Tab-separated table of N, CA and C in Angstrom:
chain	number	residue	atom	x	y	z
A	1	MET	N	147.579	103.282	166.225
A	1	MET	CA	146.104	103.307	166.335
A	1	MET	C	145.583	101.894	166.055
A	2	LEU	N	144.617	101.580	166.985
A	2	LEU	CA	143.996	100.218	166.725
A	2	LEU	C	142.906	100.094	165.598
A	3	PRO	N	142.864	99.060	164.926
A	3	PRO	CA	141.851	99.095	163.908
A	3	PRO	C	140.454	98.919	164.465
A	4	LYS	N	139.452	99.415	163.744
A	4	LYS	CA	138.033	99.396	164.195
A	4	LYS	C	137.570	97.932	163.950
A	5	VAL	N	136.542	97.579	164.724
A	5	VAL	CA	135.874	96.224	164.596
A	5	VAL	C	135.502	95.930	163.122
A	6	ALA	N	134.982	96.900	162.438
A	6	ALA	CA	134.570	96.779	161.066
A	6	ALA	C	135.720	96.423	160.138
A	7	GLU	N	136.885	96.689	160.493
A	7	GLU	CA	138.095	96.487	159.564
A	7	GLU	C	138.688	95.143	159.834
A	8	ILE	N	138.231	94.360	160.886
A	8	ILE	CA	138.786	93.018	161.205
A	8	ILE	C	137.666	92.039	160.878
A	9	PRO	N	137.833	91.312	159.797
A	9	PRO	CA	136.688	90.389	159.381
A	9	PRO	C	136.179	89.424	160.412
A	10	VAL	N	136.978	88.851	161.221
A	10	VAL	CA	136.595	87.902	162.175
A	10	VAL	C	135.749	88.596	163.246
A	11	LEU	N	136.231	89.747	163.757
A	11	LEU	CA	135.413	90.567	164.716
A	11	LEU	C	134.128	91.010	164.186
A	12	ARG	N	134.110	91.399	162.976
A	12	ARG	CA	132.948	91.987	162.250
A	12	ARG	C	131.983	90.812	162.201
A	13	TYR	N	132.367	89.647	161.828
A	13	TYR	CA	131.519	88.459	161.648
A	13	TYR	C	130.907	88.164	162.990
A	14	LEU	N	131.767	88.076	164.038
A	14	LEU	CA	131.209	87.757	165.428
A	14	LEU	C	130.231	88.789	165.842
A	15	ARG	N	130.462	90.063	165.568
A	15	ARG	CA	129.608	91.037	166.012
A	15	ARG	C	128.275	90.989	165.259
A	16	ASP	N	128.374	90.601	164.001
A	16	ASP	CA	127.044	90.586	163.282
A	16	ASP	C	126.260	89.238	163.673
A	17	LEU	N	126.919	88.405	164.238
A	17	LEU	CA	126.109	87.094	164.733
A	17	LEU	C	125.173	87.480	165.905
A	18	LEU	N	125.484	88.655	166.591
A	18	LEU	CA	124.755	89.051	167.743
A	18	LEU	C	123.536	89.959	167.298
A	19	LEU	N	123.373	90.146	165.995
A	19	LEU	CA	122.234	90.920	165.518
A	19	LEU	C	121.039	90.069	165.741
A	20	PRO	N	119.794	90.617	165.844
A	20	PRO	CA	118.602	89.794	166.013
A	20	PRO	C	118.352	88.804	164.946
A	21	ARG	N	118.736	89.083	163.628
A	21	ARG	CA	118.765	88.124	162.535
A	21	ARG	C	119.881	88.296	161.845
A	22	PRO	N	121.002	87.495	162.147
A	22	PRO	CA	122.276	87.597	161.425
A	22	PRO	C	122.099	87.345	159.995
A	23	ALA	N	122.817	88.162	159.175
A	23	ALA	CA	122.782	88.031	157.694
A	23	ALA	C	123.440	86.714	157.304
A	24	ILE	N	124.517	86.351	157.994
A	24	ILE	CA	125.152	85.090	157.717
A	24	ILE	C	125.177	84.223	158.972
A	25	PRO	N	124.651	82.949	158.993
A	25	PRO	CA	124.717	82.197	160.140
A	25	PRO	C	126.110	81.720	160.386
A	26	ALA	N	126.237	81.350	161.715
A	26	ALA	CA	127.639	80.881	162.194
A	26	ALA	C	127.941	79.586	161.477
A	27	GLU	N	129.234	79.439	161.236
A	27	GLU	CA	129.704	78.212	160.668
A	27	GLU	C	129.634	77.113	161.712
A	28	PRO	N	129.170	75.941	161.288
A	28	PRO	CA	128.903	74.832	162.281
A	28	PRO	C	130.331	74.430	162.909
A	29	ASN	N	131.421	74.777	162.352
A	29	ASN	CA	132.707	74.368	162.896
A	29	ASN	C	133.307	75.465	163.689
A	30	LEU	N	132.595	76.606	163.881
A	30	LEU	CA	133.052	77.639	164.756
A	30	LEU	C	133.084	77.273	166.207
A	31	VAL	N	134.204	77.421	166.825
A	31	VAL	CA	134.417	77.127	168.203
A	31	VAL	C	134.656	78.265	168.976
A	32	LEU	N	133.900	78.618	170.109
A	32	LEU	CA	134.103	79.701	170.929
A	32	LEU	C	134.668	79.259	172.259
A	33	ILE	N	135.709	79.826	172.761
A	33	ILE	CA	136.267	79.568	174.111
A	33	ILE	C	135.969	80.761	174.890
A	34	THR	N	135.304	80.663	176.035
A	34	THR	CA	134.882	81.647	176.975
A	34	THR	C	136.152	82.271	177.616
A	35	ARG	N	136.033	83.437	178.131
A	35	ARG	CA	137.147	84.043	178.766
A	35	ARG	C	137.080	83.375	180.268
A	36	PRO	N	138.231	83.133	180.872
A	36	PRO	CA	138.289	82.401	182.103
A	36	PRO	C	137.759	83.306	183.317
A	37	GLU	N	137.544	84.589	183.185
A	37	GLU	CA	137.149	85.451	184.306
A	37	GLU	C	135.769	84.965	184.766
A	38	HIS	N	135.654	85.177	186.022
A	38	HIS	CA	134.260	84.572	186.674
A	38	HIS	C	133.124	85.457	186.074
A	39	ASP	N	133.122	86.732	186.049
A	39	ASP	CA	131.994	87.533	185.647
A	39	ASP	C	132.236	88.266	184.346
A	40	VAL	N	131.580	87.909	183.354
A	40	VAL	CA	131.531	88.671	182.030
A	40	VAL	C	130.161	89.140	181.888
A	41	PRO	N	129.846	90.483	181.941
A	41	PRO	CA	128.575	90.973	181.791
A	41	PRO	C	127.813	90.429	180.558
A	42	GLY	N	126.623	89.834	180.821
A	42	GLY	CA	125.714	89.479	179.687
A	42	GLY	C	126.356	88.249	178.906
A	43	GLU	N	127.280	87.478	179.493
A	43	GLU	CA	127.770	86.381	178.784
A	43	GLU	C	126.815	85.320	178.423
A	44	VAL	N	125.964	84.929	179.368
A	44	VAL	CA	124.896	83.830	179.056
A	44	VAL	C	123.953	84.276	177.849
A	45	LYS	N	123.544	85.523	177.910
A	45	LYS	CA	122.646	86.101	176.797
A	45	LYS	C	123.442	86.005	175.528
A	46	ILE	N	124.678	86.408	175.471
A	46	ILE	CA	125.455	86.452	174.231
A	46	ILE	C	125.614	84.938	173.755
A	47	ILE	N	125.948	84.084	174.696
A	47	ILE	CA	126.159	82.679	174.243
A	47	ILE	C	124.864	82.121	173.750
A	48	ARG	N	123.769	82.391	174.343
A	48	ARG	CA	122.406	81.799	173.826
A	48	ARG	C	122.195	82.361	172.371
A	49	ARG	N	122.501	83.658	172.147
A	49	ARG	CA	122.246	84.282	170.823
A	49	ARG	C	123.243	83.601	169.736
A	50	LEU	N	124.444	83.297	170.271
A	50	LEU	CA	125.447	82.761	169.301
A	50	LEU	C	125.064	81.359	168.985
A	51	PHE	N	124.548	80.498	169.982
A	51	PHE	CA	123.987	79.277	169.667
A	51	PHE	C	122.806	79.274	168.613
A	52	ALA	N	121.934	80.264	168.877
A	52	ALA	CA	120.742	80.441	168.022
A	52	ALA	C	121.205	80.789	166.692
A	53	ALA	N	122.311	81.506	166.439
A	53	ALA	CA	122.830	81.842	165.157
A	53	ALA	C	123.690	80.712	164.539
A	54	GLY	N	123.808	79.606	165.276
A	54	GLY	CA	124.484	78.543	164.638
A	54	GLY	C	125.800	78.217	165.179
A	55	LEU	N	126.277	78.656	166.348
A	55	LEU	CA	127.495	78.464	166.929
A	55	LEU	C	127.686	76.890	167.027
A	56	GLY	N	128.800	76.379	166.529
A	56	GLY	CA	129.036	74.932	166.462
A	56	GLY	C	129.412	74.258	167.921
A	57	ARG	N	130.319	75.005	168.611
A	57	ARG	CA	130.812	74.415	169.767
A	57	ARG	C	131.289	75.550	170.814
A	58	LEU	N	130.975	75.388	172.006
A	58	LEU	CA	131.364	76.315	173.028
A	58	LEU	C	132.269	75.618	174.028
A	59	HIS	N	133.421	75.970	174.312
A	59	HIS	CA	134.314	75.502	175.401
A	59	HIS	C	134.216	76.450	176.620
A	60	LEU	N	133.595	76.024	177.658
A	60	LEU	CA	133.343	76.790	178.839
A	60	LEU	C	134.544	76.659	179.727
A	61	ARG	N	135.396	77.663	179.685
A	61	ARG	CA	136.697	77.630	180.436
A	61	ARG	C	136.396	78.624	181.586
A	62	LYS	N	136.118	78.098	182.787
A	62	LYS	CA	135.937	78.954	183.906
A	62	LYS	C	136.576	78.345	185.308
A	63	PRO	N	137.869	78.442	185.324
A	63	PRO	CA	138.567	77.689	186.335
A	63	PRO	C	138.159	78.045	187.799
A	64	SER	N	137.629	79.215	187.928
A	64	SER	CA	137.284	79.687	189.303
A	64	SER	C	135.746	79.274	189.684
A	65	TRP	N	135.062	78.795	188.742
A	65	TRP	CA	133.687	78.290	188.983
A	65	TRP	C	133.601	77.057	189.723
A	66	SER	N	132.602	76.902	190.550
A	66	SER	CA	132.278	75.656	191.323
A	66	SER	C	131.391	74.860	190.400
A	67	ALA	N	131.150	73.628	190.926
A	67	ALA	CA	130.179	72.787	190.201
A	67	ALA	C	128.769	73.411	190.049
A	68	ARG	N	128.387	74.108	191.193
A	68	ARG	CA	127.097	74.762	191.080
A	68	ARG	C	127.061	75.890	190.036
A	69	ASP	N	128.166	76.613	189.879
A	69	ASP	CA	128.183	77.712	188.907
A	69	ASP	C	127.980	77.032	187.530
A	70	HIS	N	128.655	75.941	187.401
A	70	HIS	CA	128.657	75.241	185.983
A	70	HIS	C	127.224	74.801	185.751
A	71	THR	N	126.498	74.172	186.723
A	71	THR	CA	125.061	73.690	186.478
A	71	THR	C	124.109	74.923	186.307
A	72	ASP	N	124.367	76.020	187.086
A	72	ASP	CA	123.569	77.191	186.789
A	72	ASP	C	123.731	77.750	185.534
A	73	PHE	N	124.842	77.665	184.960
A	73	PHE	CA	125.221	78.135	183.561
A	73	PHE	C	124.278	77.256	182.599
A	74	LEU	N	124.403	76.018	182.825
A	74	LEU	CA	123.699	75.043	181.913
A	74	LEU	C	122.168	75.342	182.030
A	75	ASP	N	121.690	75.521	183.206
A	75	ASP	CA	120.231	75.783	183.407
A	75	ASP	C	119.783	77.031	182.688
A	76	ALA	N	120.711	78.022	182.374
A	76	ALA	CA	120.344	79.123	181.689
A	76	ALA	C	120.506	79.055	180.162
A	77	ILE	N	120.895	77.851	179.680
A	77	ILE	CA	121.109	77.579	178.306
A	77	ILE	C	120.055	76.481	177.884
A	78	PRO	N	119.384	76.728	176.687
A	78	PRO	CA	118.401	75.642	176.302
A	78	PRO	C	119.100	74.270	176.251
A	79	ASP	N	118.571	73.269	176.764
A	79	ASP	CA	119.232	71.886	176.724
A	79	ASP	C	119.515	71.413	175.197
A	80	MET	N	118.892	71.961	174.308
A	80	MET	CA	119.055	71.496	172.918
A	80	MET	C	120.541	71.910	172.526
A	81	PHE	N	121.129	72.846	173.200
A	81	PHE	CA	122.438	73.251	172.857
A	81	PHE	C	123.579	72.465	173.705
A	82	TRP	N	123.193	71.848	174.723
A	82	TRP	CA	124.090	71.160	175.584
A	82	TRP	C	125.130	70.198	174.887
A	83	PRO	N	124.594	69.507	173.873
A	83	PRO	CA	125.664	68.614	173.180
A	83	PRO	C	126.750	69.393	172.480
A	84	ARG	N	126.647	70.758	172.370
A	84	ARG	CA	127.623	71.497	171.758
A	84	ARG	C	128.611	72.178	172.798
A	85	ILE	N	128.400	71.882	174.066
A	85	ILE	CA	129.116	72.531	175.169
A	85	ILE	C	130.178	71.555	175.682
A	86	VAL	N	131.411	72.051	175.893
A	86	VAL	CA	132.558	71.230	176.427
A	86	VAL	C	132.966	71.994	177.687
A	87	PHE	N	133.145	71.175	178.664
A	87	PHE	CA	133.561	71.678	179.922
A	87	PHE	C	135.029	71.354	180.157
A	88	TYR	N	135.700	72.201	180.926
A	88	TYR	CA	137.085	72.044	181.290
A	88	TYR	C	137.156	71.420	182.827
A	89	ALA	N	136.126	71.275	183.406
A	89	ALA	CA	136.094	70.698	184.817
A	89	ALA	C	134.883	69.982	184.839
A	90	TYR	N	134.687	69.160	185.954
A	90	TYR	CA	133.465	68.462	186.450
A	90	TYR	C	132.966	67.560	185.303
A	91	PRO	N	133.770	66.502	185.027
A	91	PRO	CA	133.371	65.571	184.081
A	91	PRO	C	132.109	64.749	184.445
A	92	GLU	N	131.789	64.692	185.681
A	92	GLU	CA	130.480	64.105	186.112
A	92	GLU	C	129.321	64.847	185.616
A	93	ILE	N	129.476	66.183	185.550
A	93	ILE	CA	128.307	66.948	184.935
A	93	ILE	C	128.250	66.752	183.441
A	94	VAL	N	129.326	66.671	182.746
A	94	VAL	CA	129.483	66.430	181.291
A	94	VAL	C	128.663	65.159	180.982
A	95	LEU	N	128.897	64.156	181.777
A	95	LEU	CA	128.201	62.741	181.531
A	95	LEU	C	126.758	62.863	181.952
A	96	ALA	N	126.385	63.493	183.113
A	96	ALA	CA	125.078	63.497	183.645
A	96	ALA	C	124.212	64.242	182.618
A	97	ARG	N	124.702	65.390	182.108
A	97	ARG	CA	123.823	66.353	181.265
A	97	ARG	C	123.888	66.176	179.792
A	98	GLY	N	124.846	65.071	179.432
A	98	GLY	CA	125.012	64.767	178.033
A	98	GLY	C	125.557	65.946	177.257
A	99	LEU	N	126.565	66.540	177.788
A	99	LEU	CA	127.331	67.613	177.059
A	99	LEU	C	128.214	67.090	175.984
A	100	GLY	N	128.732	68.033	175.190
A	100	GLY	CA	129.514	67.760	173.986
A	100	GLY	C	130.926	67.088	174.236
A	101	GLY	N	131.426	67.174	175.459
A	101	GLY	CA	132.785	66.642	175.640
A	101	GLY	C	133.495	67.341	176.856
A	102	PHE	N	134.668	66.832	177.126
A	102	PHE	CA	135.411	67.253	178.202
A	102	PHE	C	136.865	67.694	177.651
A	103	HIS	N	137.313	68.851	178.154
A	103	HIS	CA	138.686	69.229	177.770
A	103	HIS	C	139.730	68.959	178.793
A	104	LEU	N	140.838	68.292	178.375
A	104	LEU	CA	141.915	68.011	179.256
A	104	LEU	C	142.986	69.051	179.297
A	105	LYS	N	143.492	69.364	180.518
A	105	LYS	CA	144.586	70.223	180.650
A	105	LYS	C	145.890	69.594	180.136
A	106	THR	N	146.939	70.282	179.837
A	106	THR	CA	148.087	69.718	179.345
A	106	THR	C	148.558	68.636	180.333
A	107	GLY	N	148.922	67.423	179.693
A	107	GLY	CA	149.515	66.385	180.440
A	107	GLY	C	148.483	65.607	181.295
A	108	GLU	N	147.199	65.972	181.348
A	108	GLU	CA	146.152	65.361	182.026
A	108	GLU	C	145.615	64.115	181.351
A	109	SER	N	145.188	63.062	181.971
A	109	SER	CA	144.549	61.933	181.373
A	109	SER	C	143.084	62.073	181.388
A	110	ALA	N	142.411	61.308	180.628
A	110	ALA	CA	140.936	61.255	180.598
A	110	ALA	C	140.430	60.755	181.993
A	111	PRO	N	139.405	61.330	182.416
A	111	PRO	CA	138.815	60.843	183.864
A	111	PRO	C	138.661	59.389	183.767
A	112	ARG	N	138.857	58.871	185.092
A	112	ARG	CA	138.766	57.437	185.241
A	112	ARG	C	137.301	57.055	184.757
A	113	ASN	N	137.202	55.798	184.166
A	113	ASN	CA	136.006	55.278	183.599
A	113	ASN	C	135.294	56.209	182.483
A	114	TRP	N	136.057	57.016	181.938
A	114	TRP	CA	135.458	57.891	180.863
A	114	TRP	C	135.058	56.982	179.760
A	115	PRO	N	133.794	57.090	179.265
A	115	PRO	CA	133.257	56.222	178.188
A	115	PRO	C	133.982	56.525	176.893
A	116	GLU	N	134.449	55.514	176.205
A	116	GLU	CA	135.278	55.545	175.004
A	116	GLU	C	134.645	56.327	173.946
A	117	GLN	N	133.315	56.390	173.792
A	117	GLN	CA	132.732	57.006	172.767
A	117	GLN	C	132.352	58.607	173.065
A	118	ARG	N	132.657	58.992	174.308
A	118	ARG	CA	132.410	60.416	174.685
A	118	ARG	C	133.706	61.179	174.202
A	119	PRO	N	133.491	62.369	173.656
A	119	PRO	CA	134.536	63.195	173.076
A	119	PRO	C	135.474	63.712	174.277
A	120	VAL	N	136.731	63.781	174.005
A	120	VAL	CA	137.678	64.377	174.827
A	120	VAL	C	138.611	65.253	173.951
A	121	SER	N	138.966	66.483	174.383
A	121	SER	CA	139.830	67.314	173.592
A	121	SER	C	140.933	67.881	174.461
A	122	SER	N	141.970	68.226	173.863
A	122	SER	CA	143.054	68.865	174.638
A	122	SER	C	143.762	69.935	173.763
A	123	SER	N	144.505	70.728	174.358
A	123	SER	CA	145.271	71.816	173.724
A	123	SER	C	146.784	71.407	173.728
A	124	SER	N	147.441	71.971	172.651
A	124	SER	CA	148.828	71.723	172.666
A	124	SER	C	149.570	73.033	172.442
A	125	HIS	N	150.669	73.212	173.245
A	125	HIS	CA	151.392	74.476	173.129
A	125	HIS	C	152.730	74.361	172.585
A	126	SER	N	153.019	73.127	172.204
A	126	SER	CA	154.339	72.880	171.530
A	126	SER	C	154.249	71.615	170.703
A	127	TYR	N	155.093	71.367	169.866
A	127	TYR	CA	155.057	70.183	168.947
A	127	TYR	C	155.258	68.960	169.786
A	128	ASP	N	156.026	68.846	170.809
A	128	ASP	CA	156.108	67.657	171.658
A	128	ASP	C	154.844	67.520	172.362
A	129	GLU	N	154.051	68.474	172.892
A	129	GLU	CA	152.799	68.225	173.412
A	129	GLU	C	151.781	67.685	172.452
A	130	LEU	N	151.818	68.254	171.177
A	130	LEU	CA	150.943	67.783	170.118
A	130	LEU	C	151.197	66.277	169.819
A	131	MET	N	152.447	65.892	169.806
A	131	MET	CA	152.811	64.435	169.571
A	131	MET	C	152.507	63.521	170.634
A	132	GLU	N	152.494	64.042	171.837
A	132	GLU	CA	152.049	63.248	173.054
A	132	GLU	C	150.500	63.006	173.044
A	133	GLY	N	149.710	64.024	172.621
A	133	GLY	CA	148.305	63.816	172.624
A	133	GLY	C	147.589	63.573	173.866
A	134	PRO	N	146.318	63.602	173.908
A	134	PRO	CA	145.636	63.314	175.092
A	134	PRO	C	145.708	61.848	175.473
A	135	ARG	N	145.671	61.626	176.665
A	135	ARG	CA	145.840	60.213	177.232
A	135	ARG	C	144.468	59.654	177.523
A	136	ARG	N	144.121	58.446	177.131
A	136	ARG	CA	142.902	57.841	177.433
A	136	ARG	C	143.065	56.786	178.454
C-alpha cells in the first residue's frame, strides 16, 4: 500500500505551497525540476503559484519543446521570476531574457561565448562525472 501525501513530509510541503496562502513559504534554496513531458495540465499555473510562494529556482527540462514553446512559457510567467529559471536548451533565450542560468547535459561544454559571470549548472550521475565537472 502506498503512503498518502499527508504522510510524506516533502509531498505535504509541496502540496501546501499550492494553497492560496501557504502557511510556510517555500525555502529560497528549493529547486524544482519540471517533468520532461510536453504537456502537463496546469503546469504554468502551478509554477506561478510556487514562485509566488517563494520557490527559489526552476529548472525547465522540456527536451521536446521548440524555442517558441520556451518563449511562450516565459511569456506566461511574470518577468520578475525569470532570474530564477534555468533552461536546458536555447542558451540564446537565457541570455536575451536574463534567465537564471543554463544547464549542461552530461559531457557538454558551456555554449560558445558564454559570459563567465552567467551561471551554468550540470548534473552528475557518477563519481567520475562529478569530478569532471562542467566545462567552460
